[in-house]
Amino acid sequence: GESVGLHLPTLSVQEGDNSIINCAYSNSASDYFIWYKQESGKGPQFIIDIRSNMDKRQGQRVTVLLNKTVKHLSLQIAATQPGDSAVYFCADLSGNTPLVFGKGTRLSVIA
Amino acid sequence: EPEVTQTPSHQVTQMGQEVILRCVPISNHLYFYWYRQILGQKVEFLVSFYNNEISEKSEIFDDQFSVERPDGSNFTLKIRSTKLEDSAMYFCASSVQGSQPQHFGDGTRLSIL
């Protein structure tokens, strides 16, 4: 069935290094993706989104890359900080349908 | 920055009892949602609500569940007769339009005993 999933359940990075979190999707018609960050005890927080007419979008310290050919997207966090420790979800919001979340990747930043 | 607020933060209820979870969406948002997250699992869609009616619901949202927007600010989720498996975090979300990012509250942790 259609799904949004992540390659790794956990990722540990040194403070100051760059982090890359990957996500694969299966529906070739999907055209709008959102990355959410969920800190412990809190709800998902919007980070950045990307539509299929773009390959790359940049925010503050974050970049999302979309490869429609292989149905893959990634979230890159530059100069990772302890406050970036959280679970990161990619979500598909194509066609006004409800958000479909992946399982999430837990990012741990080592000081 | 405007935010979605949910109350209570933690609700403990006996199995079989009714429970109402409350949400105040962002004031200019028109679309409202409930999601749940069982411990250690994915966030799952329950229901979306627009123009005072349910626009979409998942198979999880059975006859035991209902939603209501009783006034201009609150959006509630009612579980009529709770089961042990209803124990989860319940998140409310809202968006300006259905095609726009949803903003989430911090959730209500529902524990069924």
Short mmCIF file of C-alpha atoms in Angstrom, two decimals:
data_model
loop_
_atom_site.label_atom_id
_atom_site.label_comp_id
_atom_site.label_asym_id
_atom_site.label_seq_id
_atom_site.Cartn_x
_atom_site.Cartn_y
_atom_site.Cartn_z
CA GLY A 1 0.00 0.00 0.00
CA GLU A 2 0.94 3.65 -0.13
CA SER A 3 3.24 4.73 2.63
CA VAL A 4 5.78 7.21 3.73
CA GLY A 5 8.72 5.73 5.53
CA LEU A 6 12.16 6.50 6.78
CA HIS A 7 15.38 4.64 6.23
CA LEU A 8 16.75 4.76 9.78
CA PRO A 9 14.92 4.82 13.08
CA THR A 10 17.81 6.57 14.91
CA LEU A 11 20.59 8.94 13.99
CA SER A 12 23.37 10.20 16.25
CA VAL A 13 25.52 13.16 15.25
CA GLN A 14 28.17 15.27 16.89
CA GLU A 15 27.20 18.80 17.78
CA GLY A 16 28.24 21.09 14.96
CA ASP A 17 28.09 18.39 12.29
CA ASN A 18 25.49 18.28 9.56
CA SER A 19 22.58 15.84 9.84
CA ILE A 20 20.79 14.14 6.98
CA ILE A 21 17.46 12.42 7.56
CA ASN A 22 16.01 10.44 4.71
CA CYS A 23 12.48 9.54 3.72
CA ALA A 24 11.05 7.37 0.96
CA TYR A 25 7.55 7.46 -0.42
CA SER A 26 5.70 5.04 -2.62
CA ASN A 27 2.96 7.06 -4.30
CA SER A 28 4.34 8.54 -7.50
CA ALA A 29 1.41 10.98 -7.56
CA SER A 30 2.45 12.54 -4.24
CA ASP A 31 3.34 16.17 -4.81
CA TYR A 32 3.56 17.90 -1.45
CA PHE A 33 5.68 16.93 1.52
CA ILE A 34 6.21 18.39 4.95
CA TRP A 35 8.88 17.77 7.54
CA TYR A 36 7.83 17.89 11.17
CA LYS A 37 9.93 17.88 14.33
CA GLN A 38 8.52 16.33 17.49
CA GLU A 39 10.25 17.01 20.76
CA SER A 40 9.52 14.90 23.80
CA GLY A 41 6.11 15.69 25.25
CA LYS A 42 5.14 18.02 22.43
CA GLY A 43 3.16 17.87 19.24
CA PRO A 44 4.67 17.78 15.74
CA GLN A 45 6.12 21.15 14.78
CA PHE A 46 6.24 22.28 11.15
CA ILE A 47 9.81 22.73 9.88
CA ILE A 48 9.71 23.06 6.12
CA ASP A 49 7.70 21.91 3.14
CA ILE A 50 8.35 21.23 -0.52
CA ARG A 51 6.15 20.79 -3.56
CA SER A 52 6.98 18.60 -6.50
CA ASN A 53 7.74 21.52 -8.80
CA MET A 54 10.91 22.03 -6.76
CA ASP A 55 13.97 19.85 -6.14
CA LYS A 56 15.32 21.82 -3.24
CA ARG A 57 14.11 24.28 -0.67
CA GLN A 58 16.07 26.02 2.02
CA GLY A 59 15.10 27.42 5.38
CA GLN A 60 17.06 28.54 8.37
CA ARG A 61 19.77 25.86 8.82
CA VAL A 62 17.53 23.31 7.08
CA THR A 63 17.35 22.16 3.47
CA VAL A 64 14.91 19.70 1.98
CA LEU A 65 15.79 17.82 -1.20
CA LEU A 66 13.22 16.02 -3.31
CA ASN A 67 14.14 13.35 -5.87
CA LYS A 68 10.96 12.42 -7.68
CA THR A 69 12.71 9.87 -9.86
CA VAL A 70 13.48 7.59 -6.94
CA LYS A 71 10.68 8.90 -4.71
CA HIS A 72 12.99 10.07 -2.00
CA LEU A 73 13.34 13.18 0.08
CA SER A 74 15.81 14.25 2.69
CA LEU A 75 16.10 16.83 5.42
CA GLN A 76 19.51 18.33 5.98
CA ILE A 77 20.26 20.21 9.18
CA ALA A 78 23.39 22.33 9.15
CA ALA A 79 25.56 22.72 12.25
CA THR A 80 23.37 20.47 14.37
CA GLN A 81 22.70 21.76 17.86
CA PRO A 82 21.50 19.99 21.03
CA GLY A 83 18.11 21.67 20.56
CA ASP A 84 17.73 19.75 17.31
CA SER A 85 17.41 16.48 19.23
CA ALA A 86 13.91 15.20 18.45
CA VAL A 87 11.99 12.78 16.28
CA TYR A 88 11.67 13.96 12.70
CA PHE A 89 8.76 12.93 10.51
CA CYS A 90 8.19 13.36 6.83
CA ALA A 91 4.54 13.63 5.91
CA ASP A 92 2.66 13.54 2.62
CA LEU A 93 -0.05 16.19 2.17
CA SER A 94 -0.80 15.57 -1.48
CA GLY A 95 -4.22 16.27 -2.90
CA ASN A 96 -5.76 17.73 0.24
CA THR A 97 -5.89 14.28 1.79
CA PRO A 98 -5.05 13.85 5.47
CA LEU A 99 -1.42 13.91 6.46
CA VAL A 100 0.24 10.53 6.13
CA PHE A 101 3.17 10.34 8.53
CA GLY A 102 6.25 8.18 8.34
CA LYS A 103 7.54 6.32 11.38
CA GLY A 104 10.02 9.01 12.30
CA THR A 105 13.77 9.19 12.85
CA ARG A 106 15.08 9.98 16.30
CA LEU A 107 17.96 12.43 16.04
CA SER A 108 20.36 12.48 19.00
CA VAL A 109 22.96 15.23 19.16
CA ILE A 110 26.13 14.36 21.04
CA ALA A 111 27.70 17.34 22.77
CA GLU B 1 2.95 33.17 17.36
CA PRO B 2 -0.60 31.72 17.42
CA GLU B 3 -0.81 28.14 18.53
CA VAL B 4 -3.22 25.27 18.92
CA THR B 5 -4.00 24.57 22.57
CA GLN B 6 -5.29 21.30 23.98
CA THR B 7 -6.77 20.43 27.35
CA PRO B 8 -6.27 18.50 29.48
CA SER B 9 -2.64 17.55 29.00
CA HIS B 10 -3.29 14.19 30.64
CA GLN B 11 -6.60 12.38 31.10
CA VAL B 12 -6.99 9.18 33.07
CA THR B 13 -10.30 7.38 32.60
CA GLN B 14 -11.83 4.07 33.54
CA MET B 15 -12.57 1.71 30.68
CA GLY B 16 -16.14 2.13 29.45
CA GLN B 17 -16.37 5.77 30.48
CA GLU B 18 -16.89 8.65 28.12
CA VAL B 19 -14.10 11.14 27.60
CA ILE B 20 -14.02 14.53 25.87
CA LEU B 21 -10.77 15.99 24.64
CA ARG B 22 -10.73 19.71 23.95
CA CYS B 23 -8.87 21.83 21.47
CA VAL B 24 -8.76 25.50 20.59
CA PRO B 25 -7.48 25.79 17.01
CA ILE B 26 -5.70 28.83 15.64
CA SER B 27 -8.33 31.53 15.25
CA ASN B 28 -8.25 32.16 11.49
CA HIS B 29 -7.94 28.48 10.57
CA LEU B 30 -10.85 26.76 8.87
CA TYR B 31 -9.80 23.11 8.81
CA PHE B 32 -9.53 21.02 11.96
CA TYR B 33 -8.12 17.59 12.57
CA TRP B 34 -7.61 14.94 15.19
CA TYR B 35 -4.72 12.50 15.12
CA ARG B 36 -3.56 9.92 17.59
CA GLN B 37 -0.19 8.42 18.38
CA ILE B 38 0.05 5.17 20.27
CA LEU B 39 3.29 4.98 22.24
CA GLY B 40 6.20 4.24 19.94
CA GLN B 41 4.11 4.27 16.78
CA LYS B 42 3.28 6.61 13.93
CA VAL B 43 0.98 9.55 14.14
CA GLU B 44 -2.34 8.34 12.67
CA PHE B 45 -5.11 10.39 11.16
CA LEU B 46 -8.53 10.14 12.77
CA VAL B 47 -10.79 12.80 11.31
CA SER B 48 -10.89 16.12 9.50
CA PHE B 49 -13.59 18.74 9.95
CA TYR B 50 -14.52 21.69 7.78
CA ASN B 51 -17.55 23.92 7.52
CA ASN B 52 -19.16 22.26 10.55
CA GLU B 53 -19.04 18.77 9.20
CA ILE B 54 -16.70 15.83 8.93
CA SER B 55 -14.86 15.95 5.62
CA GLU B 56 -12.90 12.75 5.99
CA LYS B 57 -12.36 10.05 8.58
CA SER B 58 -10.19 6.98 8.95
CA GLU B 59 -11.25 3.45 9.81
CA ILE B 60 -10.07 4.11 13.36
CA PHE B 61 -12.81 6.73 13.74
CA ASP B 62 -15.68 4.34 14.40
CA ASP B 63 -19.08 4.94 15.99
CA GLN B 64 -17.49 5.40 19.40
CA PHE B 65 -15.87 8.63 18.22
CA SER B 66 -17.50 11.95 17.49
CA VAL B 67 -16.32 15.51 16.93
CA GLU B 68 -18.00 18.79 17.54
CA ARG B 69 -17.36 22.47 17.20
CA PRO B 70 -19.77 23.71 19.87
CA ASP B 71 -18.85 27.37 19.49
CA GLY B 72 -16.57 29.59 17.45
CA SER B 73 -13.39 28.55 19.20
CA ASN B 74 -13.49 24.99 20.55
CA PHE B 75 -13.15 21.71 18.70
CA THR B 76 -13.78 18.54 20.69
CA LEU B 77 -13.22 14.83 20.30
CA LYS B 78 -15.54 12.54 22.25
CA ILE B 79 -14.97 8.86 22.83
CA ARG B 80 -18.25 7.40 24.01
CA SER B 81 -17.14 4.19 25.71
CA THR B 82 -13.39 4.01 26.07
CA LYS B 83 -11.39 0.84 25.56
CA LEU B 84 -7.92 -0.03 26.76
CA GLU B 85 -6.61 0.32 23.21
CA ASP B 86 -7.75 3.94 23.10
CA SER B 87 -4.78 4.79 25.30
CA ALA B 88 -2.62 7.13 23.21
CA MET B 89 -1.58 10.72 22.65
CA TYR B 90 -4.32 12.61 20.85
CA PHE B 91 -3.26 15.60 18.78
CA CYS B 92 -5.47 18.33 17.46
CA ALA B 93 -4.33 20.26 14.40
CA SER B 94 -5.64 23.10 12.28
CA SER B 95 -4.84 24.71 8.97
CA VAL B 96 -5.94 27.73 6.99
CA GLN B 97 -6.78 25.57 4.01
CA GLY B 98 -6.76 21.83 3.42
CA SER B 99 -3.74 22.17 1.19
CA GLN B 100 -1.70 24.13 3.74
CA PRO B 101 0.53 22.79 6.54
CA GLN B 102 -1.26 21.72 9.66
CA HIS B 103 -0.26 23.16 13.01
CA PHE B 104 -0.44 20.81 15.95
CA GLY B 105 -1.17 21.21 19.62
CA ASP B 106 0.96 19.50 22.24
CA GLY B 107 -1.56 16.72 22.67
CA THR B 108 -3.61 15.07 25.38
CA ARG B 109 -2.24 11.89 26.85
CA LEU B 110 -5.22 9.57 27.35
CA SER B 111 -4.72 6.67 29.72
CA ILE B 112 -7.48 4.09 30.00
CA LEU B 113 -7.44 1.91 33.11
#
